[in-house]
Coordinates of C-alpha atoms and ligand atoms in Angstrom, one line a residue:
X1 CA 20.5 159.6 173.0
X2 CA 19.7 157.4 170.3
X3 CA 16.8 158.2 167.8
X4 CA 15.5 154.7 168.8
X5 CA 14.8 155.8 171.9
X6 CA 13.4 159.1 171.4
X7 CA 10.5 158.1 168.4
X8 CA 7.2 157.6 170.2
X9 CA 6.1 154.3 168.8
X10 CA 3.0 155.2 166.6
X11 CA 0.4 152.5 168.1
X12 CA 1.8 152.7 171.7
X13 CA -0.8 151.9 174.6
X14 CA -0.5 155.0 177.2
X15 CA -0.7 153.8 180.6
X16 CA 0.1 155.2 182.3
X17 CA 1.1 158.6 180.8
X18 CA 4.8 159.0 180.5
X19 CA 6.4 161.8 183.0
X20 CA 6.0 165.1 182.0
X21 CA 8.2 166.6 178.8
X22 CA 9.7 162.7 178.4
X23 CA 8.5 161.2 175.4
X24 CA 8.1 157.4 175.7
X25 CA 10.7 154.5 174.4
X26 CA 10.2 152.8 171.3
X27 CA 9.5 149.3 170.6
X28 CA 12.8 147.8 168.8
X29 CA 12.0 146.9 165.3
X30 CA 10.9 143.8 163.8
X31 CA 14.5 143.2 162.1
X32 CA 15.6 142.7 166.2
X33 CA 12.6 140.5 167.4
X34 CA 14.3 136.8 168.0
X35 CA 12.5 134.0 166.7
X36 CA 10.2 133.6 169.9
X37 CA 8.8 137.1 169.8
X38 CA 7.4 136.6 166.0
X39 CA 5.2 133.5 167.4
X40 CA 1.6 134.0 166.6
X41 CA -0.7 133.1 169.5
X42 CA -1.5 129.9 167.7
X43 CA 1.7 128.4 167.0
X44 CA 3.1 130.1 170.8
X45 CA 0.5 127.7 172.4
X46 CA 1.6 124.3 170.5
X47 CA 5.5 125.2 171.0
X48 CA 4.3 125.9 174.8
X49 CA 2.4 122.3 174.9
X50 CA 5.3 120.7 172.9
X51 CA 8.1 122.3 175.3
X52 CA 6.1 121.3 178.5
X53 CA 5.2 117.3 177.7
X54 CA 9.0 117.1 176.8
X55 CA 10.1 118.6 180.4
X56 CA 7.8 117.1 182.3
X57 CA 9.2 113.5 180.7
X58 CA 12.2 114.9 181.6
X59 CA 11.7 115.8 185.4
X60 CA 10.1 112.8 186.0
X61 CA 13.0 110.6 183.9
X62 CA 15.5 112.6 185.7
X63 CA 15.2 114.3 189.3
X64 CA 13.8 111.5 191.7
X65 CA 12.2 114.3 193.7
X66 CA 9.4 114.4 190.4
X67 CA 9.6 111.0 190.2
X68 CA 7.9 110.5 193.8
X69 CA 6.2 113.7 193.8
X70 CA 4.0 112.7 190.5
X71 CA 4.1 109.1 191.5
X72 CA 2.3 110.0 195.0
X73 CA -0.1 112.8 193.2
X74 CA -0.9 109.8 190.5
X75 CA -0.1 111.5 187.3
X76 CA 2.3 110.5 184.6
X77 CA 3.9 112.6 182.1
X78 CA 2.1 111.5 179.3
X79 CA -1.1 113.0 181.5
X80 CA -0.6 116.1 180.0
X81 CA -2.7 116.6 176.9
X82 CA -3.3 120.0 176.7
X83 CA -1.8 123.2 178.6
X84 CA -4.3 122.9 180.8
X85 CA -3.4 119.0 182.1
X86 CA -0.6 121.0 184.0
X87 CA -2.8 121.7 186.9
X88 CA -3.0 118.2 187.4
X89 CA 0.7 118.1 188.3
X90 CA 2.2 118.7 192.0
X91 CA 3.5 122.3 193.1
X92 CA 7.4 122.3 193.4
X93 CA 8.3 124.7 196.6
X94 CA 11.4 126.2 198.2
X95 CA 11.4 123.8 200.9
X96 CA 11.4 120.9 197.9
X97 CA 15.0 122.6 196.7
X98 CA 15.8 122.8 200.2
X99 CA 15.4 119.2 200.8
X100 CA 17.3 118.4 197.9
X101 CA 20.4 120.6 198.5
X102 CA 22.7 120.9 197.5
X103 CA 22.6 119.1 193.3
X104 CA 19.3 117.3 194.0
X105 CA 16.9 119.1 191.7
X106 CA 19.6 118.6 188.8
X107 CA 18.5 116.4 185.5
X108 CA 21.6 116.0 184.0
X109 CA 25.3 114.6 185.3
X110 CA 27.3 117.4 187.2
X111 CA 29.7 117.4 183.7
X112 CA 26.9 119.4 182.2
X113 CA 26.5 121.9 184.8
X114 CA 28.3 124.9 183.5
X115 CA 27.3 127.1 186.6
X116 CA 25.5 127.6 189.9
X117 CA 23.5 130.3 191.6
X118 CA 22.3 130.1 194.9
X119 CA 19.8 132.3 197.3
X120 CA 20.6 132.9 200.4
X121 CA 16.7 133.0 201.6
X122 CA 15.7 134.1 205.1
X123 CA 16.5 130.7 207.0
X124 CA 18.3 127.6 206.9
X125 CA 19.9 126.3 203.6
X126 CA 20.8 128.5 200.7
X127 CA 18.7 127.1 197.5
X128 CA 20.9 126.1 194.5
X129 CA 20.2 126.3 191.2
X130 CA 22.5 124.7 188.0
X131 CA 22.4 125.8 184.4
X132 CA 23.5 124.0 181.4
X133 CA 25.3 125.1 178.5
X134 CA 22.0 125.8 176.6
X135 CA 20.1 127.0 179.8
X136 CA 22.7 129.7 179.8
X137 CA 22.3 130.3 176.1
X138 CA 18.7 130.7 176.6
X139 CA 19.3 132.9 179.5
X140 CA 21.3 135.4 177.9
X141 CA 18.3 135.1 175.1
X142 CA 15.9 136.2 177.2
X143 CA 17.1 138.8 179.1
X144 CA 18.5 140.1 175.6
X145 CA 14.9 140.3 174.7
X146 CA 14.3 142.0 177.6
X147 CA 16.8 145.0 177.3
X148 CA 15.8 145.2 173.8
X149 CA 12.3 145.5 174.9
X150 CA 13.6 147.9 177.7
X151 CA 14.8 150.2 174.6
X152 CA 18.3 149.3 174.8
X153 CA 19.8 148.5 171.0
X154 CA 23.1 147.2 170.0
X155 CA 26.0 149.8 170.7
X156 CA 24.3 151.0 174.3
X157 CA 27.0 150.7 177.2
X158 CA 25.0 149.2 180.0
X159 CA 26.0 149.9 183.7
X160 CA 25.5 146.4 185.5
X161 CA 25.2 147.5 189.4
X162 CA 23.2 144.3 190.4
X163 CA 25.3 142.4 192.7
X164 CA 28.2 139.3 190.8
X165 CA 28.4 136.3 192.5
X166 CA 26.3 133.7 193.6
X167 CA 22.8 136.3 193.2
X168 CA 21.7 136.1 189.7
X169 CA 21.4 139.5 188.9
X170 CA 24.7 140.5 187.8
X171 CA 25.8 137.8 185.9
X172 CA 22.7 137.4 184.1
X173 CA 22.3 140.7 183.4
X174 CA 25.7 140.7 182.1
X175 CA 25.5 138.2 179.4
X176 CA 22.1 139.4 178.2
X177 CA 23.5 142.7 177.8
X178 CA 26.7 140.9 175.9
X179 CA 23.6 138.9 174.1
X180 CA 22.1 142.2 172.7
X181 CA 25.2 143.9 171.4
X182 CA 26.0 146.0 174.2
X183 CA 29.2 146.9 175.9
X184 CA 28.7 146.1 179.4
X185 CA 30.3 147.9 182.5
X186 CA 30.2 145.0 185.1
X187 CA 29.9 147.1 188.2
X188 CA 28.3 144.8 190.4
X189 CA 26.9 146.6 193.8
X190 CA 28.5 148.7 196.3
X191 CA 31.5 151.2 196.4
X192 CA 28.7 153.8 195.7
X193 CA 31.1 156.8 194.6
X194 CA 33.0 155.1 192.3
X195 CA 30.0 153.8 190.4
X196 CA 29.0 157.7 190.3
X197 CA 32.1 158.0 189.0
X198 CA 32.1 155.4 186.5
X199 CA 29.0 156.5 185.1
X200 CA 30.2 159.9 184.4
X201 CA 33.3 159.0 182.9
X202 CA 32.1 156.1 180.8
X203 CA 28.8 157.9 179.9
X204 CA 26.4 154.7 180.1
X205 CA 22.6 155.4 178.4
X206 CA 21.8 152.1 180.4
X207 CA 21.5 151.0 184.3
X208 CA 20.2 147.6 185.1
X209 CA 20.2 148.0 189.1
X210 CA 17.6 147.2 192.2
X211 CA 15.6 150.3 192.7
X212 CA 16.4 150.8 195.8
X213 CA 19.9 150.8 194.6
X214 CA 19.1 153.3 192.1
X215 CA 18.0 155.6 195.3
X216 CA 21.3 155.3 196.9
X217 CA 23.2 156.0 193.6
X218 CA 20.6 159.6 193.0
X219 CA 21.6 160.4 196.4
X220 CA 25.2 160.4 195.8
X221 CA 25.4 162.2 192.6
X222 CA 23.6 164.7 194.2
X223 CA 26.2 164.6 197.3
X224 CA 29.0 165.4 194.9
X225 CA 27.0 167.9 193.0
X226 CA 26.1 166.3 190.2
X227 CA 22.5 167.3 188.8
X228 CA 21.1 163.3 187.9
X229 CA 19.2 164.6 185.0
X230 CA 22.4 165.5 183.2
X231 CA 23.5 162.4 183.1
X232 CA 24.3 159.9 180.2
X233 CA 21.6 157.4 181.4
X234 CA 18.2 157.0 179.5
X235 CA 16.7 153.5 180.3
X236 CA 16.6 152.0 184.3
X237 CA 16.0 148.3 184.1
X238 CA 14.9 147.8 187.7
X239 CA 14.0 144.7 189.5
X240 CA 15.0 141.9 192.3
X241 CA 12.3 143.7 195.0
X242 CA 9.5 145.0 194.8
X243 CA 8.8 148.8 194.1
X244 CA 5.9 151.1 192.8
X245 CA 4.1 153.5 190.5
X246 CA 5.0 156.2 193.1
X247 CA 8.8 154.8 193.1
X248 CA 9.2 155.2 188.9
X249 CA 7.7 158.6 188.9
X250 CA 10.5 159.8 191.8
X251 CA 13.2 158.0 189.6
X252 CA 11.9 159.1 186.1
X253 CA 11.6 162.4 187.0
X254 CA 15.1 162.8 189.1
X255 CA 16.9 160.9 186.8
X256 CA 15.4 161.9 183.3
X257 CA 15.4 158.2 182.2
X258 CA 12.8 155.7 181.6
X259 CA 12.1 153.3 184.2
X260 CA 11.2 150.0 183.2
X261 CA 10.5 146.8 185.6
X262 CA 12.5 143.3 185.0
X263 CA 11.3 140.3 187.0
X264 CA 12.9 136.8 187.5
X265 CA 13.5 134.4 190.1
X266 CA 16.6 132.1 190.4
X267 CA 14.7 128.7 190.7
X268 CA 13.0 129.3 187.3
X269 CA 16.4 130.9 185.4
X270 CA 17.5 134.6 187.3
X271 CA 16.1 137.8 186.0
X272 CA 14.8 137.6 182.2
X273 CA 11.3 135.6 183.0
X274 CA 9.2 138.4 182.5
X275 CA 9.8 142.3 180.7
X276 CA 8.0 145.5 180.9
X277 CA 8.2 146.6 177.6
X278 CA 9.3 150.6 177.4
X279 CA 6.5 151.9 174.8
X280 CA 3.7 150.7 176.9
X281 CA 4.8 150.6 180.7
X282 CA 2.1 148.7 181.5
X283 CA 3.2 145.9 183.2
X284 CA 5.5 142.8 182.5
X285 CA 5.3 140.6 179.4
X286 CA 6.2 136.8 180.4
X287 CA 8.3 135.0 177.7
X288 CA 6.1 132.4 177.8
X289 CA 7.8 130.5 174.9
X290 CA 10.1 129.7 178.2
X291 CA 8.3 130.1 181.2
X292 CA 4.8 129.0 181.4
X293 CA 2.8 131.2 183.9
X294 CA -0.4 130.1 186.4
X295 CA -1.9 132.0 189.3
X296 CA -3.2 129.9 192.2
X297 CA -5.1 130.8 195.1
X298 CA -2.3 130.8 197.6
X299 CA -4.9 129.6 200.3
X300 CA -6.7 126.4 198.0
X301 CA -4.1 126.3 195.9
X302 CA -6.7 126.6 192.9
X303 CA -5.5 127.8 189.6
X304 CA -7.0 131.1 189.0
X305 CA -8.9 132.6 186.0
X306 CA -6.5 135.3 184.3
X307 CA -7.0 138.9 185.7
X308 CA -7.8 137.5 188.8
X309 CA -4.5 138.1 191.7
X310 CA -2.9 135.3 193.3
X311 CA 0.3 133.5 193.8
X312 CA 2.5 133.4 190.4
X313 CA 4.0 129.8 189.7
X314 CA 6.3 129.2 187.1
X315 CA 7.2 125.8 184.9
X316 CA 10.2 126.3 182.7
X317 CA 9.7 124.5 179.0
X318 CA 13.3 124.4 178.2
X319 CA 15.7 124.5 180.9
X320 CA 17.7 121.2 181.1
X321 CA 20.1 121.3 184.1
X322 CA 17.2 122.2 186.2
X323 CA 13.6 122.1 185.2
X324 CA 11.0 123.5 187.4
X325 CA 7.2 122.0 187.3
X326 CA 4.9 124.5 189.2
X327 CA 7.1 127.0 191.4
X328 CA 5.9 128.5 193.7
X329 CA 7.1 132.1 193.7
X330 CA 5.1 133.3 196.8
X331 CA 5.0 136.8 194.5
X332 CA 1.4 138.0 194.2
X333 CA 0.0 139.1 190.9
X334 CA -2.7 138.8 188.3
X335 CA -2.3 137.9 184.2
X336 CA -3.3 140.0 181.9
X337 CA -3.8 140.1 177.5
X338 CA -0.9 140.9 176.0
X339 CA -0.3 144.3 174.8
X340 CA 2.9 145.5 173.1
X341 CA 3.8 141.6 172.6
X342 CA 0.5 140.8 172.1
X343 CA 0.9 136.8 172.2
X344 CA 2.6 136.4 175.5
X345 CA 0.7 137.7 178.6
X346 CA 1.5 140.3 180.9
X347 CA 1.8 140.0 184.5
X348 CA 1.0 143.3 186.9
X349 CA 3.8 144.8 188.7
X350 CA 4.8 142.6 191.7
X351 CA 3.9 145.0 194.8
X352 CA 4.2 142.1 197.5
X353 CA 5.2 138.7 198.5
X354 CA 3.1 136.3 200.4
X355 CA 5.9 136.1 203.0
X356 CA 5.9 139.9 202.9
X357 CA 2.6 140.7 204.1
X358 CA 2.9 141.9 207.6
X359 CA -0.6 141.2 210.0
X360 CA -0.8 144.2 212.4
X361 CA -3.8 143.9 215.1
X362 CA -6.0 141.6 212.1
X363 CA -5.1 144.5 209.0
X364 CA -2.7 143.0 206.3
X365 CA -0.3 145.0 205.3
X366 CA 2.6 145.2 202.3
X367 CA 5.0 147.4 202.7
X368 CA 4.5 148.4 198.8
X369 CA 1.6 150.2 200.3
X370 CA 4.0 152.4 202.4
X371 CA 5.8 153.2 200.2
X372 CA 3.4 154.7 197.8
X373 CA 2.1 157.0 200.7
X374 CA 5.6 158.1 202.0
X375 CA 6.9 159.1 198.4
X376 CA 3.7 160.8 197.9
X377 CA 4.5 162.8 200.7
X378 CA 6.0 166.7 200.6
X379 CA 9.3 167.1 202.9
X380 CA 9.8 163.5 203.0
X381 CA 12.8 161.8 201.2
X382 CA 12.0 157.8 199.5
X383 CA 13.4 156.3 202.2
X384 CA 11.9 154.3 204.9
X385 CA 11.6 151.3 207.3
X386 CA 8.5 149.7 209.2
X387 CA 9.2 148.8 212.6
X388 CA 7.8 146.4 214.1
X389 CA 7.1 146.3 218.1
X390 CA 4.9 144.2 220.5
X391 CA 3.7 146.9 223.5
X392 CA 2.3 144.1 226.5
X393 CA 0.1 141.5 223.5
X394 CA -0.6 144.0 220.8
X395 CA 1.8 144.6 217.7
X396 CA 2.6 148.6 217.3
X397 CA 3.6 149.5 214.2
X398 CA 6.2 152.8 213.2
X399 CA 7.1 154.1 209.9
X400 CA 10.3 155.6 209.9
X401 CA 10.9 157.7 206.6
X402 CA 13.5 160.3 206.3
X403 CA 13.3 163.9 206.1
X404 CA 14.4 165.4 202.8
X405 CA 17.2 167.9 203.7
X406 CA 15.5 171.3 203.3
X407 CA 12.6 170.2 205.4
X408 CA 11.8 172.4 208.3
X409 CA 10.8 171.3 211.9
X410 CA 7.4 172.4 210.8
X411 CA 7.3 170.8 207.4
X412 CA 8.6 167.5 209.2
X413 CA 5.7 167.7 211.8
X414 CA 3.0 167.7 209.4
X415 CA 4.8 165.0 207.5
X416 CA 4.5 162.5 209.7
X417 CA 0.9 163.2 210.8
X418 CA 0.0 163.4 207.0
X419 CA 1.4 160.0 206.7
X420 CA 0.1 158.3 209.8
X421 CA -3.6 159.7 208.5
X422 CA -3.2 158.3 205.1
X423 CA -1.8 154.8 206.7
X424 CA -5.4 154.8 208.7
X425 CA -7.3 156.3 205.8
X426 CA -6.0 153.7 203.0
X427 CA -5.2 150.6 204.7
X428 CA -7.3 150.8 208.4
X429 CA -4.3 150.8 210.7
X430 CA -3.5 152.9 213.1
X431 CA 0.4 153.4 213.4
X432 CA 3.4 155.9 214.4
X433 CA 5.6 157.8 211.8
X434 CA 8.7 159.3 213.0
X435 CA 10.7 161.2 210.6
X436 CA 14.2 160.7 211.3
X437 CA 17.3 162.9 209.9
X438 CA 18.7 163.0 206.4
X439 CA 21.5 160.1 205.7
X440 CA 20.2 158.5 209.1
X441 CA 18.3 155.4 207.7
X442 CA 20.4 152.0 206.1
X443 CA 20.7 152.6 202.7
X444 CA 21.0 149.6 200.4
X445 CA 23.5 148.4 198.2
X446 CA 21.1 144.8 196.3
X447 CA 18.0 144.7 198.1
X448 CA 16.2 146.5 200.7
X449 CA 15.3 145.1 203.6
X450 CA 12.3 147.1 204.7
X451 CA 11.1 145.5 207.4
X452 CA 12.7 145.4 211.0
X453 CA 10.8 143.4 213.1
X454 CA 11.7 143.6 217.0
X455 CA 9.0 141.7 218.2
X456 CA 10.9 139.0 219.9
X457 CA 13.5 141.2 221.7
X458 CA 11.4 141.0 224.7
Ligands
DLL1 O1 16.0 138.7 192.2 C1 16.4 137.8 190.0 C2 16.5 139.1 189.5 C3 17.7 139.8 189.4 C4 15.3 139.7 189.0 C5 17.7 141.1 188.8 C6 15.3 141.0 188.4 C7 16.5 141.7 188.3 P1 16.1 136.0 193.5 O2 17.2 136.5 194.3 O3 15.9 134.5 193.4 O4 16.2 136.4 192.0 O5 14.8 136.6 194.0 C8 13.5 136.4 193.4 O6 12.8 138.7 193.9 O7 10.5 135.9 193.8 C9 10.4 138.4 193.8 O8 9.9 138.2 195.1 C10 11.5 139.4 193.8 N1 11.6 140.1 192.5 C11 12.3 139.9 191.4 N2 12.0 140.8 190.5 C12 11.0 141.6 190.9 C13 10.3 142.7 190.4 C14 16.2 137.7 191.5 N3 10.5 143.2 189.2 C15 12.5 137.2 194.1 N4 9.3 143.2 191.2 C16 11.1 137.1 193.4 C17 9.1 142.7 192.4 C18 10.7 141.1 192.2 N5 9.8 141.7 193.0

């Protein structure tokens, strides 16, 4: 382990506490902030108005979509005075990509496209993205900054298991790690035993992989008897789903590492919008020099005072293949002051979607909530599913988490009533918990899908 990593930083916030016996990450020093990071509040908020008059001129110059969209909302570019003109400006959504599909949303001629992503989303057409040559040089910026923030430092072998290909996650964790000086191991997802394998022989310190990933992977080092905490990795950089307190403190302590969260979303550039930095752990720090942040209402669409949870939306300042004015990320959270980068803001873990609420006889539900209560509970192992079932006109509800394999009968029993009373107790709803075998529920290889819903199967 490096000494960078082992140092607690002198003026590091605590929340919360790091695991017991770990000492926490440090922050990398000032020699390895980029140019963005040294912005002073001041000077952060003209670059940011700068950045935004010159895209939105450049949506509205370039993607006909904007063009309408501002034309039949009444505003102009040159509308925007002050950081604050943006709420004046129309929402951009997933159906707007959607109806654009495939090239639509792109600002510049398809010669200076260097790539596409796409998401598959839950219906209908796959959203595309399009970078250009400098988008992707920002992009490997950012998530640089983010893996440098995450602890990792030039030298570090990092251990890519998000998925290559059309998904963002791989690749762009892959040239941010080739951005910081790193010596990546492009693993992408899936063939689980080999990447246990890989790991032990190549002796990674870092793993940029979904959490839920990270669960499968534990479980098959411990299948081939392999103790996780002896392992070379010391930084997780987890993101692409949601996940909890409850879920770093299982994979902090069975891996020995810290766990850090990365978020990012396709339509504004992949992973890299937004870093928890690894001295603090208190949430993520937006890179607002790239990505300014609002939080609306998601019912009046009102922008929100900061601290105050909503609806994220995103408007990149400097992307040129395809801006974004105002995404809509359905992803609820709140903003906060900035702590360990004290000029951008922090956003607060993302525990749920809009889309992912589930409404059970009038109660609303996450499934972020679930998991805190299964993984808080003895016998049980950190997997589960919901399941969802209509009995005659009302919605039934069943937890189905997995039995750790020591667990007796007895130890199972009292299980599932602990976690059907602590459903009722801390969210109102009444529901079934079943715990099911060891190794019996879908593992996943990207991201989980936690939510089976057999409501319409009659
Ligand atoms: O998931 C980009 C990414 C890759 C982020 C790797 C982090 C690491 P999409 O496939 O477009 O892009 O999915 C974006 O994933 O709107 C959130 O709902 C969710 N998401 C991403 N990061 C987090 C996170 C990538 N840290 C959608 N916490 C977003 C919770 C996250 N949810």
């Amino acid at each position: 382990m490096s000494d960078d990593l082992t140092t607690t930083a002198p003026d590091a916030p605590t929340t919360p506490p790091p695991a017991a016996g770990r000492r926490l990450g440090s922050a990398p020093p000032a020699r390895l902030l980029d140019s963005g990071e040294r912005l002073g509040l001041g000077e952060l908020r003209a670059e940011q108005l700068r950045r935004l008059r010159e895209t939105l001129h450049h949506a509205y110059t370039n993607i006909p979509l904007y063009r309408r969209k501002f034309d039949e909302a009444g505003v102009r570019p040159e509308d925007c005075r002050s950081l604050a003109d943006l709420s004046r400006f129309p929402f951009t959504t997933k159906a707007d990509l959607r109806e654009t599909y495939p090239f639509g949303m792109f600002a510049v001629p398809m010669d200076r496209v260097r790539r596409v992503h796409a998401s598959s989303g839950t219906s209908g057409r796959p959203t595309v993205v399009g970078y250009s040559e400098r988008d992707l040089d920002m992009w490997a910026d950012v998530v640089a900054r983010c893996i440098r923030a995450a602890g990792g430092r030039p030298g570090h072998k990092v251990h890519v298991a998000y998925g290559y290909g059309l998904f963002t996650g791989g690749l762009g964790a892959h040239y941010g790690a080739e951005r910081a000086g790193c010596t990546v191991i492009p693993a992408s997802g899936g063939m689980t035993a080999r990447q246990v394998q890989i790991i032990q022989d190549f002796r990674p310190e870092i793993i940029m992989v979904t959490p839920s990933y990270m669960l499968t992977l534990l479980d098959e080092f411990e299948r081939q008897g392999i103790d996780p905490r002896t392992t070379s990795l010391r930084i997780g950089i987890f993101g692409a789903e949601p996940w909890t307190e409850r879920m770093r403190q299982e994979i902090e302590e069975r891996l020995d590492l810290h766990a850090v969260d990365i978020y990012g979303l396709s339509e504004v550039i992949g992973p890299g919008v937004a870093q928890e930095c690894v001295e603090s752990k208190d949430g993520l720090h937006i890179w607002e020099d790239h990505f300014y942040p609002e939080v609306v209402d998601p019912l009046s669409d009102e922008v929100v005072t900061d601290g105050a949870t909503g609806e994220a939306v995103f408007t990149s300042l400097d992307k040129e293949a395809m801006p974004v004015i105002r995404y809509r990320t359905r992803d609820l959270t709140r903003l906060l002051p900035g702590t360990a980068r004290p000029a951008f803001r922090r956003m607060e873990r993302v525990t749920g979607r809009c889309d992912d609420m589930i409404i059970v006889r009038g109660v609303n539900l996450f499934p972020s909530q679930i998991e805190e209560i299964v993984l808080g509970t003895p016998g049980v192992a950190p997997h589960f599913q919901l399941h969802l079932t209509r009995e005659g006109r009302l919605d039934r509800l069943t937890v189905r988490a997995e039995a750790r394999p020591d667990a007796t009968p007895e130890r199972r029993a009292a299980a599932a009533s602990a976690i059907t009373q602590a459903v009722k107790d801390g969210v109102g709803l009444t529901v079934d918990t079943e715990i099911v075998d060891p190794e019996t529920l879908e593992r996943s290889v990207g991201k989980i899908r936690r939510i089976v819903d057999e409501r319409d199967r009659g």
